[in-house]
Amino acid sequence: MSTPLTDAPRAGRAPGPRMLRGLSWLVVRQHRAALLSLLAATVLGSVWIVYERSRMKDVLDAAGWPGKELAQPAFDSDGVGLVISALGGLPLILAVFVGAPLIAGDQEQGTAQLVTTQSVSRRRWVATKFAWIYAAVLVTAAVLSALFTWWWKPYRSVFPSQWSDGSMFDATGPVLPALCLFMTAAGITIGVLVRRVLMSMAITFVFAGAVGVFWDEMIVHLAPTRTITYPLDADMPSRLNESFEVDRWIGSADGHLYGWGLCAEETEAASDACVKEHGIVNNVYEYLGFDQMPAMQWTGAGILLAGTAVLTAFVLWRVSRRPL
Amino acid sequence: MADAFTPDGAPGAWALEARGLGKRYGRGWALQDISFRLPAGRICGLVGPNGAGKSTLLGIATRQVQPTGGDLRVFGVPVGDPEVMPKFAFLGQDKPLFKRFTVAETLRMGAELNPGWDMAAAERIVRSGQVPMEARVGTLSGGQRTRVAFALAFGKRPDLLLLDEPMSDLDPLARHDMSTLLMSEAVERGTTVVMSSHMLTELEDMCDYLLVLAGGRIRMAGDADALVPAHALVTGLAADGDPATALAPHTVIECRVQGRQFHALVRKNGPLSGDWVVSEPGLEEVLLAHLRSPDAPPLYTPGARTEAEGSHTS
């Protein structure tokens, strides 16, 4: 201790502009790497989507699309597939690498004790973390989703999957931001309960995978299906080209429905005899129309956001009720 | 900022006040029915074997452990109330800090999160240990990290400083530095200090108040100056039967028979008469005797015991 204890009086504050104060400063400083990664993902992802869109546009223009049919019905390229995979994996990545360690890291490292023995309450601290991380996740997912939707909408007929497929439905419109927020909230909740970073990341990974599978099954239930009946020998109305087939029957004049394969016989004569025998005159087609997609997406996003709110409220309640 | 020295009798006169405080973990009680008072401005040693409940008591006082029952007040404010947060600072056993923060950022955290932050004091503590401000906390030595943690604790300008074995992982030189720092800062500010420690000599030098825990209960509480003289070391002939009967009016804390001689540590009840050699024990001897004899009745010096449940009016 050679330095005299009575230093010249110093300015109390570090020099430089103080854009952030209090808990916000702490949360942004502590999670600087995660927040910068999200920013980088937003910027690079945006550039990538714009680039892939212009490539697709060039190829399609050269092929004379949509005036001429393409040689293959779907535009197949590695770039498109990669973008779709990346957007599909985004919620899981956020849950495992951003959500799970968010509070579990402080519990494991003991820094939760450090922060909560200063003069701020646990709940305010955790609420500030939520606010910053949700905002960053929301911005990233919303920007990427908006750009991808802008790319996908006019060219959707040449994308490898239909609109109702999870890879498209979850990557466009409000679903991607909502799914990202929900998965992040799930990761945070699991982290708070498990209190260990690696363990909570592993559990979150499994949980997010399971939710993904379940969610894709949920999509067709997000709107009531419609049913159309048209003559047996007629073609399906062309306005239903983009519709998603939920089920299909054949029906008699009195409205009785039979399974699609009922009269699939070996010979045409046998089939005709079967049709005649049952009095079948109609095709009955149950579907979800492309025009139902926005309603379905907002319904789905609403469910996910409600889930996010429940998880967030649970964590805040638990944190204020008992020590971390 | 509140003054630590409020007049006697006012709620703030007691830095810590426990009534029937208990904490139960699944298997059993870590703390059971603890009642004591610690006057403001004292340096209190918290002593006891491992698992005695010291860390649990400090955890309850710092809002990190939820008590199962009872009541603990910090300067008259119940610990459940967020109002107590600016009143205390805590330095835990492993002194967690953000490893990626620089020292300057760590102090800035203190400034951002504490209304009464004293940056000059915190920086003085860091600089007097030649800890570079721009160094990352993760690259500091154990002693330097402890110094930064001390700076964070003192920068908060607490009325009550709670330390859980603060020196246990320091080399003797750093320990000496930290003790000096702690005493000078605490005395200068009149900060009440509660520190748990296994270093009995360290406690003897620094503490003027003692809280002895064993098995989740209080063994002794009160002024170090009054606790020790209440005891006597007695050596005598054990030939005529059980020495405990001969010592009867006094409370025998511990008695060992060696051949024809016995050595006993007793709590005096009136003058010691008999054909014995009587001497005054040291703090260490008293503490060890109490820790070895969990069945001895607890001892409180006047004022250290809280009044019966319900009489708390102020």
XYZ file of C-alpha atoms in Angstrom, chain B residues 2-265:
264
model
C -29.312 7.189 7.564
C -27.015 7.616 10.497
C -25.975 4.373 12.085
C -25.951 5.918 15.530
C -29.511 6.630 16.429
C -30.285 7.228 20.100
C -30.760 4.222 22.308
C -34.210 2.766 22.344
C -35.100 3.934 18.837
C -35.666 1.116 16.322
C -32.375 1.904 14.591
C -30.335 1.259 17.713
C -30.158 -2.412 16.842
C -28.309 -3.268 13.675
C -29.719 -6.775 13.757
C -32.588 -8.065 15.792
C -33.757 -11.675 15.515
C -36.837 -13.167 17.146
C -37.506 -16.863 16.975
C -35.771 -16.994 13.628
C -35.639 -20.434 12.010
C -34.809 -22.027 8.715
C -35.616 -25.590 7.854
C -34.227 -27.460 4.905
C -35.729 -30.804 3.934
C -33.714 -32.895 6.371
C -33.691 -30.655 9.387
C -33.280 -27.249 10.950
C -30.294 -25.194 9.814
C -31.319 -22.520 12.301
C -33.818 -22.979 15.067
C -35.466 -20.381 17.241
C -32.680 -17.818 17.077
C -33.177 -14.655 19.133
C -30.500 -12.033 19.657
C -29.731 -8.367 19.240
C -26.695 -6.664 17.845
C -26.239 -2.992 18.775
C -25.297 -0.592 15.994
C -21.648 0.252 15.515
C -20.179 -3.018 16.769
C -17.822 -5.427 15.053
C -19.437 -8.788 15.603
C -17.801 -12.143 15.107
C -20.025 -14.996 14.023
C -18.463 -18.210 15.254
C -19.379 -21.849 15.005
C -18.362 -25.162 13.501
C -19.159 -26.004 9.889
C -22.867 -26.483 9.424
C -23.714 -24.453 12.525
C -25.977 -22.150 10.530
C -23.675 -19.161 10.085
C -24.116 -18.931 6.328
C -27.851 -19.495 6.676
C -28.106 -16.616 9.145
C -26.115 -14.331 6.827
C -28.217 -15.561 3.901
C -31.435 -14.599 5.668
C -29.997 -11.198 6.583
C -29.099 -10.573 2.920
C -32.468 -11.763 1.554
C -30.977 -14.764 -0.200
C -32.555 -17.320 2.060
C -36.213 -17.269 2.974
C -36.652 -17.922 6.714
C -39.075 -20.681 7.647
C -40.277 -18.759 10.665
C -39.516 -15.856 12.952
C -38.457 -12.339 12.252
C -35.205 -10.590 11.448
C -34.854 -6.816 11.361
C -32.011 -4.732 9.996
C -32.032 -1.332 11.728
C -35.650 -1.908 12.566
C -36.727 -2.805 9.022
C -37.883 -6.396 8.400
C -35.617 -8.159 5.906
C -38.627 -9.009 3.753
C -39.040 -5.325 2.963
C -36.995 -4.114 -0.063
C -36.282 -0.966 1.990
C -33.483 -2.823 3.771
C -31.485 -3.354 0.589
C -29.482 -0.094 0.679
C -28.750 -0.594 4.378
C -26.500 -3.607 4.093
C -23.657 -4.851 1.960
C -22.645 -8.470 1.668
C -19.390 -10.165 0.878
C -19.866 -13.867 0.308
C -17.467 -16.718 0.727
C -16.577 -16.903 -2.975
C -17.042 -13.190 -3.713
C -18.752 -13.565 -7.106
C -18.019 -10.812 -9.614
C -18.646 -10.557 -13.342
C -15.414 -12.005 -14.718
C -15.628 -10.216 -18.054
C -16.178 -6.786 -16.512
C -13.197 -4.529 -15.971
C -12.584 -3.208 -12.478
C -13.923 0.186 -13.582
C -17.082 -1.439 -14.942
C -17.542 -3.363 -11.719
C -17.442 -0.120 -9.763
C -19.776 1.477 -12.279
C -22.222 -1.336 -11.605
C -22.109 -0.352 -7.948
C -22.799 3.250 -8.934
C -25.691 2.289 -11.205
C -27.421 0.031 -8.714
C -26.974 1.852 -5.416
C -28.495 5.216 -4.564
C -25.903 6.130 -1.934
C -22.852 5.082 -3.928
C -19.524 6.646 -2.960
C -17.271 6.354 -5.994
C -14.359 8.171 -4.372
C -14.232 5.659 -1.516
C -14.522 2.664 -3.841
C -11.795 3.946 -6.155
C -9.544 4.730 -3.206
C -9.827 1.149 -1.954
C -9.056 -0.263 -5.398
C -6.138 2.079 -6.037
C -4.546 1.556 -2.649
C -4.090 -2.074 -3.662
C -2.575 -1.146 -7.026
C -5.343 -2.915 -8.848
C -5.425 -1.579 -12.418
C -8.811 -0.044 -13.242
C -8.853 -1.369 -16.804
C -7.969 -4.963 -15.915
C -10.639 -7.586 -16.385
C -11.833 -9.071 -13.117
C -11.148 -12.582 -14.444
C -7.437 -11.810 -14.737
C -6.985 -10.569 -11.163
C -5.372 -12.529 -8.356
C -7.472 -13.758 -5.445
C -6.320 -10.922 -3.220
C -7.011 -8.285 -5.864
C -10.454 -9.707 -6.540
C -11.251 -9.616 -2.836
C -10.149 -6.004 -2.780
C -12.504 -5.153 -5.642
C -15.314 -6.977 -3.833
C -14.513 -4.952 -0.695
C -14.564 -1.755 -2.737
C -17.985 -2.704 -4.086
C -19.226 -3.426 -0.578
C -17.858 -0.224 0.976
C -18.820 1.924 -2.004
C -22.422 1.088 -1.206
C -21.964 2.967 2.085
C -23.786 0.337 4.099
C -24.802 0.763 7.721
C -24.346 -2.963 8.151
C -21.625 -4.984 6.476
C -22.088 -8.764 6.432
C -19.084 -10.917 5.629
C -19.102 -14.673 5.178
C -15.566 -15.954 5.784
C -14.144 -13.078 3.783
C -10.481 -13.922 4.283
C -10.593 -17.699 3.987
C -8.925 -17.892 0.573
C -6.320 -15.187 1.076
C -2.624 -15.520 1.798
C -1.464 -14.087 5.158
C -0.241 -10.848 3.617
C -3.470 -10.138 1.734
C -5.439 -11.168 4.807
C -3.574 -8.635 6.885
C -4.162 -5.934 4.264
C -7.870 -6.714 4.107
C -8.264 -6.771 7.888
C -6.586 -3.393 8.151
C -8.775 -2.033 5.376
C -11.922 -3.443 6.922
C -11.175 -2.038 10.346
C -10.177 1.406 9.127
C -13.217 1.770 6.856
C -15.613 0.386 9.447
C -14.299 2.564 12.242
C -14.235 5.666 10.078
C -17.862 5.221 9.059
C -19.198 3.633 12.217
C -20.334 0.690 10.110
C -21.701 -2.281 11.985
C -19.879 -5.409 10.852
C -20.890 -9.048 11.169
C -18.233 -11.461 10.011
C -18.160 -15.193 10.206
C -14.762 -16.760 10.500
C -12.900 -19.837 11.584
C -9.852 -17.781 12.487
C -10.300 -17.343 16.208
C -7.231 -15.119 16.554
C -8.537 -12.914 13.771
C -11.810 -12.563 15.658
C -10.056 -11.832 18.943
C -8.202 -8.937 17.339
C -11.105 -7.422 15.465
C -14.387 -8.167 17.175
C -15.953 -6.578 20.231
C -19.162 -8.584 19.992
C -19.694 -12.291 19.565
C -22.410 -14.527 18.284
C -21.618 -18.194 18.778
C -23.730 -20.734 16.913
C -23.705 -24.493 17.090
C -26.204 -26.958 15.736
C -28.448 -24.182 14.495
C -28.804 -22.584 17.940
C -27.177 -19.716 19.780
C -24.531 -20.758 22.280
C -23.362 -17.313 23.315
C -24.237 -13.792 22.353
C -22.959 -10.507 23.625
C -19.991 -8.277 24.379
C -16.703 -10.067 23.984
C -15.474 -8.121 27.023
C -18.264 -9.475 29.194
C -18.473 -12.994 27.829
C -14.914 -13.992 28.579
C -14.644 -12.752 32.213
C -17.842 -14.613 33.018
C -15.787 -17.773 32.813
C -12.956 -19.230 34.837
C -10.454 -21.991 34.298
C -10.270 -24.196 37.348
C -7.584 -26.776 38.056
C -7.776 -28.983 41.092
C -7.466 -32.452 42.568
C -10.019 -34.918 41.285
C -9.315 -37.379 44.072
C -12.465 -36.743 46.092
C -15.070 -37.957 43.597
C -16.700 -36.139 40.702
C -15.279 -32.647 40.254
C -18.644 -31.450 38.910
C -20.258 -31.903 42.325
C -17.521 -29.874 43.937
C -18.038 -27.127 41.373
C -21.804 -27.391 41.814
C -22.949 -23.782 42.189
C -21.139 -22.897 38.983
C -22.085 -23.977 35.489
C -19.509 -26.406 34.194
C -19.049 -25.941 30.475
C -16.314 -28.471 30.066
C -14.379 -30.689 32.425
C -11.499 -32.994 31.725
C -9.853 -35.314 34.200
C -6.176 -36.062 33.712
C -4.836 -38.559 36.212
C -5.601 -37.107 39.625
C -6.100 -33.594 38.279
C -9.088 -32.006 36.627
C -9.260 -28.979 34.371
C -12.618 -27.315 34.049
C -14.006 -24.273 32.326
